[in-house]
PDB file of C-alpha atoms in Angstrom:
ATOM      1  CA  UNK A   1       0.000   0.000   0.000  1.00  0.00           C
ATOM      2  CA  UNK A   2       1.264   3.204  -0.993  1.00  0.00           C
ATOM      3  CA  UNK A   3       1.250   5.206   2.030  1.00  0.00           C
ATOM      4  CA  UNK A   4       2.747   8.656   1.425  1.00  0.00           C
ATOM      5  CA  UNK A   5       2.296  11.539  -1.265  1.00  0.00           C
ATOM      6  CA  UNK A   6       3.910  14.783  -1.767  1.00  0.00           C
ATOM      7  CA  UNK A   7       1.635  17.077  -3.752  1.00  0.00           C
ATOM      8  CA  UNK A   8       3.135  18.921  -6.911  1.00  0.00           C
ATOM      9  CA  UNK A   9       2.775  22.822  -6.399  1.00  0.00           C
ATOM     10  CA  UNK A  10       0.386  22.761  -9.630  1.00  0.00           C
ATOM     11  CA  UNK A  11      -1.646  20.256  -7.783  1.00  0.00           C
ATOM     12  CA  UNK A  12      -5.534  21.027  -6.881  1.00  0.00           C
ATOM     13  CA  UNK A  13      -5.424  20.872  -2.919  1.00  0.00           C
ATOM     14  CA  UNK A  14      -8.914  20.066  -3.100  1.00  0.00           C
ATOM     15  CA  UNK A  15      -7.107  16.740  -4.250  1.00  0.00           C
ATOM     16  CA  UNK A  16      -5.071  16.402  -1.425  1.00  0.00           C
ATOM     17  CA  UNK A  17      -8.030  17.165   0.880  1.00  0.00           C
ATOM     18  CA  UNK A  18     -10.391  14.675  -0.477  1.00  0.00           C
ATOM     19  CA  UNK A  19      -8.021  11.953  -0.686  1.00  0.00           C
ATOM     20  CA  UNK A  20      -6.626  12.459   3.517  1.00  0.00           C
ATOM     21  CA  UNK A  21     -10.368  13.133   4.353  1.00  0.00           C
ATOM     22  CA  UNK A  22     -11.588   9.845   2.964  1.00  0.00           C
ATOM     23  CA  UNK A  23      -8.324   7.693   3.963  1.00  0.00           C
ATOM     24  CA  UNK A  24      -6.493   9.102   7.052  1.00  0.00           C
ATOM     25  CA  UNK A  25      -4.105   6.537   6.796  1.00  0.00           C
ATOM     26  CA  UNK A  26      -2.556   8.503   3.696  1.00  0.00           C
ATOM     27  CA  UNK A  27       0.432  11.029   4.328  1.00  0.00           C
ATOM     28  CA  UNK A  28      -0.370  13.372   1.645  1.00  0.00           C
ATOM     29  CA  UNK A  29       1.928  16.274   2.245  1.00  0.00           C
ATOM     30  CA  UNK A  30       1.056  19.932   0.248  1.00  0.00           C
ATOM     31  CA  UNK A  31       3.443  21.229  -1.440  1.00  0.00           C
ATOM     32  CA  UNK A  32       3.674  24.772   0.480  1.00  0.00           C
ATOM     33  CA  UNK A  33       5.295  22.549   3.757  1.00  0.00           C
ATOM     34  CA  UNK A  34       8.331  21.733   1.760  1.00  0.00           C
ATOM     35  CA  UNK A  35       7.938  24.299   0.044  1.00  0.00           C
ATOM     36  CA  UNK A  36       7.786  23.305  -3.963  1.00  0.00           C
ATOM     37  CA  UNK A  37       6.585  26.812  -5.856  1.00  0.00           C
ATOM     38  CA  UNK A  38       9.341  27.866  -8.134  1.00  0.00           C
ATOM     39  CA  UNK A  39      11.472  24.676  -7.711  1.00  0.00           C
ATOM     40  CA  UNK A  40      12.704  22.714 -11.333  1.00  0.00           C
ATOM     41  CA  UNK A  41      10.922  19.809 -12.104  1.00  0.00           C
ATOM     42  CA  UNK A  42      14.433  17.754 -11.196  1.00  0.00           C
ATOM     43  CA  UNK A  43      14.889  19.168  -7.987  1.00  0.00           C
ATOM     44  CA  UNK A  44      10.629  18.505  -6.840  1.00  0.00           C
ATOM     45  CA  UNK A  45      11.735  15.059  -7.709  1.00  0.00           C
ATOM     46  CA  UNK A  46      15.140  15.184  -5.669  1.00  0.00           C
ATOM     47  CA  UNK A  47      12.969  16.217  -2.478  1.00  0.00           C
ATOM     48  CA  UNK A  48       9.911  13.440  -3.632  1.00  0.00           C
ATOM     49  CA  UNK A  49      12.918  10.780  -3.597  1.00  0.00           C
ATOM     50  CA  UNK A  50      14.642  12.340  -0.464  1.00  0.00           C
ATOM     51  CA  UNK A  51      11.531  11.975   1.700  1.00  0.00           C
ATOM     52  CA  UNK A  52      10.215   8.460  -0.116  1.00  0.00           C
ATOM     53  CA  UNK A  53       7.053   9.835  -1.303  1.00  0.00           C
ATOM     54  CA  UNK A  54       5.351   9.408  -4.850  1.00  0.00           C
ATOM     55  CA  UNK A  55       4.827  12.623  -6.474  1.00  0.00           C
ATOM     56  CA  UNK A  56       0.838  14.085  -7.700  1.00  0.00           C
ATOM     57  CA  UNK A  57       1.264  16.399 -10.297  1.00  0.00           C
ATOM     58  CA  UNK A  58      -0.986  17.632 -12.758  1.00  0.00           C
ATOM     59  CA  UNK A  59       2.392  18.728 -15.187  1.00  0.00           C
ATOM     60  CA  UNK A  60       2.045  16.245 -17.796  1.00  0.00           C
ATOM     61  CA  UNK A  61       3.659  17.904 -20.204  1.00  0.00           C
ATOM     62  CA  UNK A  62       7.447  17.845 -18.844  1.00  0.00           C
ATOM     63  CA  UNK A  63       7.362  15.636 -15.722  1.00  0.00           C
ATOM     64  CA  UNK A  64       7.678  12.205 -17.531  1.00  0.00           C
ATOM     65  CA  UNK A  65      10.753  13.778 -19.616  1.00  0.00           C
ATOM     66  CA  UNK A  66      12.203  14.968 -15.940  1.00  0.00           C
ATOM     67  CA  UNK A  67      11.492  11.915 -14.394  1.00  0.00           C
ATOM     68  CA  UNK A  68      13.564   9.565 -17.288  1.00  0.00           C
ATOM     69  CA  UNK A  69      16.642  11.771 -16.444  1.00  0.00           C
ATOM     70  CA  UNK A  70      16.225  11.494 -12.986  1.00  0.00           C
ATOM     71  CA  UNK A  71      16.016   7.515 -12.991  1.00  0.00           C
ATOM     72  CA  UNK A  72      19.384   7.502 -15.191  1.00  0.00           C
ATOM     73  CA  UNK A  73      20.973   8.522 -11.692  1.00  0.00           C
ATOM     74  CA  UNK A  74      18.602   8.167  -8.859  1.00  0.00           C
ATOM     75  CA  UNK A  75      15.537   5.676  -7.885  1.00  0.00           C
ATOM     76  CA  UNK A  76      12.370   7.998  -7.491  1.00  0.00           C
ATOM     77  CA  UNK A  77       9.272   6.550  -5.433  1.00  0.00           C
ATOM     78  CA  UNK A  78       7.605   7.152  -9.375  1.00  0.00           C
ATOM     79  CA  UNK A  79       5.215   9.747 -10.132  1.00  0.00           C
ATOM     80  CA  UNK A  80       1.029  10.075 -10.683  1.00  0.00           C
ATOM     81  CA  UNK A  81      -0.340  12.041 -13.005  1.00  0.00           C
ATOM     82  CA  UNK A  82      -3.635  13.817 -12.690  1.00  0.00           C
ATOM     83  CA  UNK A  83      -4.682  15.191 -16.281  1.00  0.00           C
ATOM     84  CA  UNK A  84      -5.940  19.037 -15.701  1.00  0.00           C
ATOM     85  CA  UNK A  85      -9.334  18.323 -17.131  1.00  0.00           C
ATOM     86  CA  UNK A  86     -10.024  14.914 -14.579  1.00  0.00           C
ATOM     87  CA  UNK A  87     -13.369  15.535 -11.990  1.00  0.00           C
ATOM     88  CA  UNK A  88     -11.423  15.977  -8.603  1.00  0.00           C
ATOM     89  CA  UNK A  89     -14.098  13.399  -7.008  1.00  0.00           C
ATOM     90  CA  UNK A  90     -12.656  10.800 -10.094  1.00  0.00           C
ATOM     91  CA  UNK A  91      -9.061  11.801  -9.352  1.00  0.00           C
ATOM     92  CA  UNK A  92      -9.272  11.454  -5.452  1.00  0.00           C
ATOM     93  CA  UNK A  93     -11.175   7.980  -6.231  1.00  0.00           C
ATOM     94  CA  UNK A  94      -8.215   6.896  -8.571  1.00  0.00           C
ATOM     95  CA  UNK A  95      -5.416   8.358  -6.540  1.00  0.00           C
ATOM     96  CA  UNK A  96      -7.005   5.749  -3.408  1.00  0.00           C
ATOM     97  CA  UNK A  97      -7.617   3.268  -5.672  1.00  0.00           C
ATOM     98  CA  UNK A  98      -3.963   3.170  -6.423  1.00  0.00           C
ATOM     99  CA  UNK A  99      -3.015   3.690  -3.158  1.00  0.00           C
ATOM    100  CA  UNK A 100      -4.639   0.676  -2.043  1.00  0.00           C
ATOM    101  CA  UNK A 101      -4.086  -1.494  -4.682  1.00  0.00           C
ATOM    102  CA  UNK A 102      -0.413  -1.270  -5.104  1.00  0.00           C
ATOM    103  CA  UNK A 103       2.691  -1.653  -3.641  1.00  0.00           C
ATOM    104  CA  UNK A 104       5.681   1.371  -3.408  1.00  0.00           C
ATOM    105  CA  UNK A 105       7.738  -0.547  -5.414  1.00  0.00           C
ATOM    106  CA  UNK A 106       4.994  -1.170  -8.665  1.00  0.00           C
ATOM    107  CA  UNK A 107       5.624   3.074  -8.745  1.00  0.00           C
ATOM    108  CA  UNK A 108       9.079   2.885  -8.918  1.00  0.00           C
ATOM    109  CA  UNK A 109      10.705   5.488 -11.495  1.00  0.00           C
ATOM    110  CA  UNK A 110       7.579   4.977 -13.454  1.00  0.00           C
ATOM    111  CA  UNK A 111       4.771   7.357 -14.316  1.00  0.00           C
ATOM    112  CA  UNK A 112       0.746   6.628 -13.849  1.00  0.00           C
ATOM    113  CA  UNK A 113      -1.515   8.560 -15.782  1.00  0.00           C
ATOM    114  CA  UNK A 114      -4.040   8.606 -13.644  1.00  0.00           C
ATOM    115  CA  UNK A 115      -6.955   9.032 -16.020  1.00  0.00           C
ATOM    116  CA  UNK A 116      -5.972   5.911 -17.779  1.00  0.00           C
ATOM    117  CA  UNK A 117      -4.246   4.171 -14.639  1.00  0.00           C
ATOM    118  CA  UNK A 118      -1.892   2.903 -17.657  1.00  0.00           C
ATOM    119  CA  UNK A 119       1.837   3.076 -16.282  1.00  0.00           C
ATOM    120  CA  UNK A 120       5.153   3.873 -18.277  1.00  0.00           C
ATOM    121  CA  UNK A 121       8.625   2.749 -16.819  1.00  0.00           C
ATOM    122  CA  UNK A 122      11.971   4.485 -17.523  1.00  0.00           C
TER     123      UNK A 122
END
């Protein structure tokens, strides 16, 4: 079970809140406590890999490119992506429905497009 999240600073915290409201279990950490505004994609996934927690991002556009050079060097706990134009009730449902149903390790340096749940190794 995957256990602990760090929110992308793009993310809908209406997201985060859903998801910790409905499973408390879940340590779904916003990205003002680290903080994440202004930070390159690399170094959001330094501090995701740093604190073992699988990055939610709705930056589908340059993540998975960040996150192939980051897995040349570095394991990263993988990353879920939330497509901009996903319900927030269907993205907190999917985002617990992963979180449930798989292990840290089935993330690992891989992206999930959450819409599609289909996942892409590097």
């Amino acid at each position: 079970m995957i256990r602990r999240l760090l929110a992308d600073a793009d993310l809908n915290l209406a997201i985060v809140a859903g998801v910790v409201r409905r499973n408390a279990e879940i340590d779904f950490k916003r990205a003002e406590e680290v903080p994440l505004e202004g930070l390159h994609d690399a170094a959001v996934l330094a501090v995701a890999a740093q604190e073992q927690r699988v990055l939610v991002s709705h930056d589908a556009s340059t993540m998975p490119h960040h996150l192939r050079e980051f897995a040349r060097e570095r394991i990263s706990p993988g990353v879920i992506l939330i497509p901009q134009g996903l319900s927030v009730g269907k993205a907190i449902e999917n985002l617990l429905l992963i979180c449930d149903g798989c292990d840290p390790r089935d993330l690992e340096n891989r992206v999930c497009l959450l819409s599609s749940l289909a996942m892409y190794g590097f």
